[in-house]
Coordinates of C-alpha atoms in Angstrom, one line a residue:
M1 CA 0.0 0.0 0.0
R2 CA 2.8 2.4 0.9
R3 CA 4.5 1.7 -2.4
F4 CA 1.3 2.2 -4.3
V5 CA 0.8 5.6 -2.7
Q6 CA 4.4 6.7 -3.1
C7 CA 4.3 5.8 -6.8
H8 CA 0.9 7.4 -7.5
P9 CA 1.3 10.3 -10.0
E10 CA -0.7 12.6 -7.8
Y11 CA 1.2 12.0 -4.6
A12 CA 3.3 15.1 -3.7
H13 CA 5.5 13.3 -1.1
D14 CA 3.9 15.4 1.7
S15 CA 2.3 12.5 3.7
V16 CA -1.2 13.5 2.3
V17 CA -3.2 10.8 0.7
T18 CA -5.9 12.6 -1.3
S19 CA -9.3 11.2 -2.0
S20 CA -8.4 10.4 -5.6
I21 CA -5.3 8.4 -4.4
A22 CA -7.4 6.6 -1.8
F23 CA -10.0 5.8 -4.4
D24 CA -7.4 4.3 -6.8
L25 CA -5.8 2.3 -3.9
L26 CA -9.2 0.9 -2.9
D27 CA -10.0 0.1 -6.5
V28 CA -6.8 -1.9 -6.9
C29 CA -7.4 -3.7 -3.5
A30 CA -10.9 -4.6 -4.7
K31 CA -9.6 -6.0 -8.0
I32 CA -6.9 -8.0 -6.2
G33 CA -9.5 -9.4 -3.7
E34 CA -11.9 -10.3 -6.6
G35 CA -9.2 -12.1 -8.5
A36 CA -9.3 -9.6 -11.4
M37 CA -5.7 -8.5 -10.8
P38 CA -2.8 -10.6 -9.7
C39 CA -0.5 -9.4 -6.9
P40 CA 2.4 -11.8 -6.4
E41 CA 4.3 -9.4 -4.2
L42 CA 1.4 -9.5 -1.7
L43 CA 0.0 -13.0 -2.2
G44 CA 3.0 -15.0 -3.3
E45 CA 2.0 -18.1 -5.3
V46 CA -1.6 -17.8 -4.1
K47 CA -4.0 -17.3 -7.0
V48 CA -7.4 -15.7 -6.2
E49 CA -10.0 -17.2 -8.5
P50 CA -12.2 -14.5 -10.1
M51 CA -15.4 -13.9 -8.3
R52 CA -17.4 -12.8 -11.3
G53 CA -17.1 -13.2 -15.0
Q54 CA -16.5 -10.5 -17.5
T55 CA -20.2 -9.7 -17.7
G56 CA -20.6 -9.3 -13.9
Y57 CA -22.1 -6.1 -12.6
Q58 CA -20.5 -4.0 -9.9
V59 CA -23.2 -3.6 -7.3
P60 CA -22.6 -1.4 -4.3
L61 CA -23.5 -3.0 -1.0
K62 CA -26.0 -0.9 1.0
S63 CA -27.0 -2.0 4.5
D64 CA -30.1 0.3 4.4
S65 CA -31.6 -1.5 1.4
V66 CA -32.6 -4.5 3.4
D67 CA -34.8 -4.1 6.5
A68 CA -33.5 -5.5 9.8
Q69 CA -36.1 -8.3 10.0
K70 CA -35.1 -9.7 6.5
R71 CA -31.4 -9.3 7.3
G72 CA -31.8 -11.2 10.6
D73 CA -33.8 -14.0 8.9
L74 CA -31.1 -14.3 6.2
L75 CA -28.3 -14.5 8.8
R76 CA -30.2 -17.1 10.8
R77 CA -30.6 -19.2 7.6
Y78 CA -26.9 -18.9 6.9
A79 CA -26.0 -19.9 10.5
R80 CA -28.3 -23.0 10.2
R81 CA -26.8 -24.0 6.9
S82 CA -23.3 -23.6 8.2
S83 CA -24.0 -25.7 11.3
K84 CA -25.5 -28.4 9.1
D85 CA -22.4 -28.4 6.9
S86 CA -20.2 -28.7 10.0
E87 CA -22.3 -31.6 11.3
R88 CA -22.0 -33.4 8.0
A89 CA -18.2 -32.9 7.9
C90 CA -17.9 -34.2 11.5
C91 CA -20.0 -37.2 10.8
G92 CA -18.3 -38.1 7.5
R93 CA -21.2 -37.1 5.3
G94 CA -21.1 -35.2 2.0
S95 CA -23.0 -32.1 1.1
D96 CA -25.8 -34.3 -0.2
G97 CA -26.2 -35.9 3.3
N98 CA -25.0 -39.3 2.2
A99 CA -22.1 -41.1 4.0
Q100 CA -18.7 -40.7 2.2
E101 CA -16.4 -43.6 1.7
A102 CA -12.9 -43.3 3.2

């Protein structure tokens, strides 16, 4: 991150990170995290698989677009699903619920 800021064409070497520099930095971080841009100096040999195809839409996340009741219901469903997956893994069952062979 420091190298990115120091090499940014708008950085005046005055310890001030302007909003445009911050935007560019966050944009690159998002691309690295989504697998759209490799970063071997940060991740080494780890390759992040792309999260969406070339036709994917960039959709901003807004916490105010989902009411609290619906958000709570969704989180409870995720938690139940996660606990079921953990139980299957513990009991030697696959995602389909059937016993797996060793």
